[in-house]
Structures are given as structure tokens and as C-alpha cells.
Amino acid sequence: MKRNLWCEYAWLGGAVPEESVVIGIEDGRFTSVSPGVAPDEAERRPGLSLPGFANGHSHAFHRALRGRTHADRGDFWSWREQMYRLAARLDPTAYFRLARATFSEMVMAGYTTVGEFHYLHHGPAGRPYADPNEMGHTLMAAARDAGIRITLLDTCYLHGGFDTQLDVVQRRFGDGTVAGWFDRMSQIQADEGARVGAAVHSVRACTEDEIATVASYVTDMPLHAHVSEQLQENEDCLARYAATPTAVFARSGALERQFTAVHATHLTAGDRRLLRGSTVCVCPTTERDLADGVGDSRALLDEGVSLSLGSDSNAVIDGFEEARGLELHERLNTRERGRLTVHEQLSALTDHTTLGWDDAGEIRPGRRADLVTVDFDSVRLAGTSPDGMLAAVVFAGSAADVTTVTVDGVDRVTEGRYGAGDVAREFTELVPRLFA
Ligand SMILES: [Zn+2]
């Protein structure tokens, strides 16, 4: 299908947005992008249009914990106990509904691809479902219904901690051996809007030898891992291997793959050098929610590491909030402003390469036709000059300002209305039951 859109403003990768941009779309791809052209008969998109956002790291089911984990003092580990109690309750039917609603919330916020870091593979006590990939296929079906592309990052999770067996909940995550994991995940059926990637949960969940085996198997897909989210993990890893988590991934050959280190909050200068050429997926809203600490995004960029962004625990689903978190956390740490440019923040937000979609994340001919349009008449953004639009949307915009979202040439959100169901009502009906 052919379409012609006129965007009042569109960010084409420069320092400021271009004005009056006419964009041709055919078969889900951009065919032409022409700034400074009169709209004529084209469909009109007032406001600022951006490329689609990539959610580099998500655990969809954590969305149900929203507002339910803030009553007591605690830390990452006490939060994890609450998360495990929820994980224990999920069956494929509930997981489908929860993931579909969560992915829908992402589409409404402007995300056009999600990287779902998936480890809840099996039934109670670790018994496989009739289809051993029932849960992975459920997530892919949920993404399809929600209208978002997915990279299913199927996760190898073999141990409960360093030299510790999986506990009763974690047994649902495990496949016994790396070969068992790879046999199962090799049978996942992808489709047009879905891809399969691989993940190692962390140095806690796989030994160095096991990570090396994973890296030897996955030569043609993204490979993600949680790295140094917690100081405790660093300390335990140093005690076990006399090496940092990053160094263990380096020695295992993982960094020679299409590697993304998720969080990478507590790194040494040596770790940052090792990660040159890899991607770090920062998850600012989750890292602040879980009291993880603040990474060093500026130092990573200076070292030649790419940055992407993820909503991770989905405590908040708002790409602008993630993008400004990158810079604002740096400001609190360094007492200096302007550590990252707005361009660097938006590049991280739209980086689809981390998820294996090299042909998305830019408004240019040949790329996937993803567009996120933001309303500049909203009370938050009104009064902004064209020169300040990018900074305004990054530092003051919200997911609620997203009016239109196009994924692969198809409008999923139009004038603020999402076309695939009442998402708020679905959460209202479903989530309390998961805690009943
Ligand atoms: Zn995670």
C-alpha cells in the first residue's frame, strides 16, 4: 500500500528538526523523504515526528508489580522476592494477556520494537509445556496482537547463583544444560514481525564455561546479558573468577558476538575498554526504581560503546523518561550539565541495532516506516520554538504527548487513540487477579 504523509516537523538526524517534510511509504518502508515541500494532498501530521523507539530490554510481566513494591524498605534482592512470587503465578493464558497489554502500552508510548528478555520458559516445578516454547510463542503472539515488533531474547538460566542450584521458582527458568537450552530455543518459530535473539541471564546464572558454549552456538543473532547491575554480583564474581563480570564475558568470547550488556552500572575503566564496539542497554527508570546505582554513560560513549535504552521492569513505560534519565542521572553524579547531547539521547532511544533490526530507527528511504508523532500543543510542550523542540520533548515530553504511532507503515495509534483494545481496562481486570 502506498501512502504520502506530510509532517509539520520531522527529526531526520540533524541538530534541529526539518520543517514541512513529505514522506512516501510503500509496503512498510519509507520510499522518499523530502523536507521543505508543500503538503498538497498528503495526510497531515501536525507536531514533531520522530523515528520509532526501540525498547532494548523488557520483562513484560514485571508490569503487574507497578505500585505493589514500594511499601517496605529494601533493595534489589528484596524486590526480586516479590517478582518471583508473581512469576510463580503466571500460566500461558495470564502471561498472554499481561504481555499483550504491556506491549500495547509500549506502542502507545512510541515503541515500535521490543527486546523481551525471556526466561520464564517452563511450567510449575520446571515441567516443560507440551510445546517447550509455549511461553516464548505466547510472547510473540502478544506482540503481534499489540502491533509491535519483537526480538525474543531467549535466556539461558542454569543456576540460582554462583555455585547454587535453581530454587523452586527458578526451576521454571532452567533447561539443565546449555545444549538443552539451545535445542529448545532453536525450535522457536519466528514470523514477519518477530526475531529470535539469545541471552545469558548473568554470570550468576551461567558459569564461564557455559557462557563460552552459548557464545560458540549463537553466531548469527544478538546476544544480551545482565552485566554488573549490582555491586554484590561484582564482588561474588571477583571471588569466584578473580575477574569482573565484563572480563568473564570477554574471556568467554561473548563480546565477539553482537553483544549487548544490560545495565553495566558498576564497571571499571578496563571493563569499559573491553566493551568497545558492543552496546550497553541502560534502563534508567528501573535502575532508579531498584536502587541499583548510576552507570557512566558519558565514559561509555567516549570509549566507543553504543548506548541503547530499555524499560526493563516496566515500572514506567515512557521513552522520553528513559532518554532524559541518561543525562539527568549523569548530572546528579557529576554536578555538570550537558554531559550527553540531545542527539545522543535520541540515538539511544531509537537504536534498533541492539535488537537485530538494522533497517529501523531512522526516517530515511529504504528504512522501515516507523513514525512517532508528538503533539506540540500539549500543555507540557506548548510555546516551544522549532530550535528547542528536540530538547523540549526529551526533557519535558511524556508518553501522553504521543499522538500517532506508525509501525511498518501501519498506524497503531491515531490522534491519541490506540486501535487494538482498551488497554487500561485489561490491566484493571487482569492484574488484581494475579495477586488475589
Ligand atoms: Zn532485566
PDB file of N, CA and C and ligand atoms in Angstrom, residues 57-59 62 76 79 117 119 201 225-226 229 262-263 283 286 290 312-313, ligand 1:
ATOM      1  N   HIS A  57      15.315  -3.556  26.340  1.00  0.00           N
ATOM      2  CA  HIS A  57      15.316  -4.551  27.423  1.00  0.00           C
ATOM      3  C   HIS A  57      14.003  -4.481  28.185  1.00  0.00           C
ATOM      4  N   SER A  58      13.236  -5.564  28.110  1.00  0.00           N
ATOM      5  CA  SER A  58      11.953  -5.607  28.818  1.00  0.00           C
ATOM      6  C   SER A  58      11.736  -6.983  29.438  1.00  0.00           C
ATOM      7  N   HIS A  59      11.112  -6.983  30.616  1.00  0.00           N
ATOM      8  CA  HIS A  59      10.484  -8.193  31.157  1.00  0.00           C
ATOM      9  C   HIS A  59       9.012  -7.823  31.286  1.00  0.00           C
ATOM     10  N   HIS A  62       6.779  -7.974  34.614  1.00  0.00           N
ATOM     11  CA  HIS A  62       7.044  -7.098  35.761  1.00  0.00           C
ATOM     12  C   HIS A  62       6.066  -5.915  35.817  1.00  0.00           C
ATOM     13  N   PHE A  76      17.358  -4.347  45.699  1.00  0.00           N
ATOM     14  CA  PHE A  76      17.100  -5.179  44.529  1.00  0.00           C
ATOM     15  C   PHE A  76      16.675  -6.589  44.941  1.00  0.00           C
ATOM     16  N   TRP A  79      13.164  -6.816  46.371  1.00  0.00           N
ATOM     17  CA  TRP A  79      12.241  -6.639  45.245  1.00  0.00           C
ATOM     18  C   TRP A  79      12.134  -7.946  44.456  1.00  0.00           C
ATOM     19  N   PHE A 117      13.407  -9.965  27.166  1.00  0.00           N
ATOM     20  CA  PHE A 117      14.434 -10.813  27.810  1.00  0.00           C
ATOM     21  C   PHE A 117      13.682 -11.892  28.569  1.00  0.00           C
ATOM     22  N   TYR A 119      12.852 -15.483  30.264  1.00  0.00           N
ATOM     23  CA  TYR A 119      13.403 -16.656  30.967  1.00  0.00           C
ATOM     24  C   TYR A 119      12.349 -17.518  31.652  1.00  0.00           C
ATOM     25  N   HIS A 201      21.498 -15.049  31.254  1.00  0.00           N
ATOM     26  CA  HIS A 201      20.878 -14.198  32.270  1.00  0.00           C
ATOM     27  C   HIS A 201      21.901 -13.289  32.941  1.00  0.00           C
ATOM     28  N   ALA A 225      23.056  -9.850  27.868  1.00  0.00           N
ATOM     29  CA  ALA A 225      23.257 -10.356  29.233  1.00  0.00           C
ATOM     30  C   ALA A 225      23.161  -9.211  30.226  1.00  0.00           C
ATOM     31  N   HIS A 226      22.592  -9.493  31.398  1.00  0.00           N
ATOM     32  CA  HIS A 226      22.692  -8.538  32.507  1.00  0.00           C
ATOM     33  C   HIS A 226      24.149  -8.526  32.969  1.00  0.00           C
ATOM     34  N   GLU A 229      24.847  -5.192  37.286  1.00  0.00           N
ATOM     35  CA  GLU A 229      23.742  -4.339  37.748  1.00  0.00           C
ATOM     36  C   GLU A 229      23.921  -4.058  39.246  1.00  0.00           C
ATOM     37  N   VAL A 262      23.427  -5.387  29.443  1.00  0.00           N
ATOM     38  CA  VAL A 262      22.289  -4.665  30.013  1.00  0.00           C
ATOM     39  C   VAL A 262      22.697  -4.107  31.381  1.00  0.00           C
ATOM     40  N   HIS A 263      22.387  -2.865  31.612  1.00  0.00           N
ATOM     41  CA  HIS A 263      22.733  -2.081  32.820  1.00  0.00           C
ATOM     42  C   HIS A 263      24.202  -1.618  32.773  1.00  0.00           C
ATOM     43  N   CYS A 283      18.921   1.249  31.534  1.00  0.00           N
ATOM     44  CA  CYS A 283      17.492   1.195  31.872  1.00  0.00           C
ATOM     45  C   CYS A 283      17.245   2.163  33.033  1.00  0.00           C
ATOM     46  N   THR A 286      14.269   1.865  35.655  1.00  0.00           N
ATOM     47  CA  THR A 286      14.353   0.675  36.502  1.00  0.00           C
ATOM     48  C   THR A 286      15.536   0.774  37.454  1.00  0.00           C
ATOM     49  N   LEU A 290      15.039   0.386  41.399  1.00  0.00           N
ATOM     50  CA  LEU A 290      15.603  -0.725  42.163  1.00  0.00           C
ATOM     51  C   LEU A 290      16.825  -0.324  42.983  1.00  0.00           C
ATOM     52  N   ASP A 312      12.914  -2.256  30.889  1.00  0.00           N
ATOM     53  CA  ASP A 312      13.262  -3.316  31.832  1.00  0.00           C
ATOM     54  C   ASP A 312      12.077  -3.781  32.680  1.00  0.00           C
ATOM     55  N   SER A 313      11.935  -3.321  33.917  1.00  0.00           N
ATOM     56  CA  SER A 313      10.886  -3.826  34.805  1.00  0.00           C
ATOM     57  C   SER A 313       9.541  -3.156  34.538  1.00  0.00           C
TER      58      SER A 313
HETATM   59 ZN    ZN B   1      16.485  -7.277  33.178  1.00  0.00          ZN
END
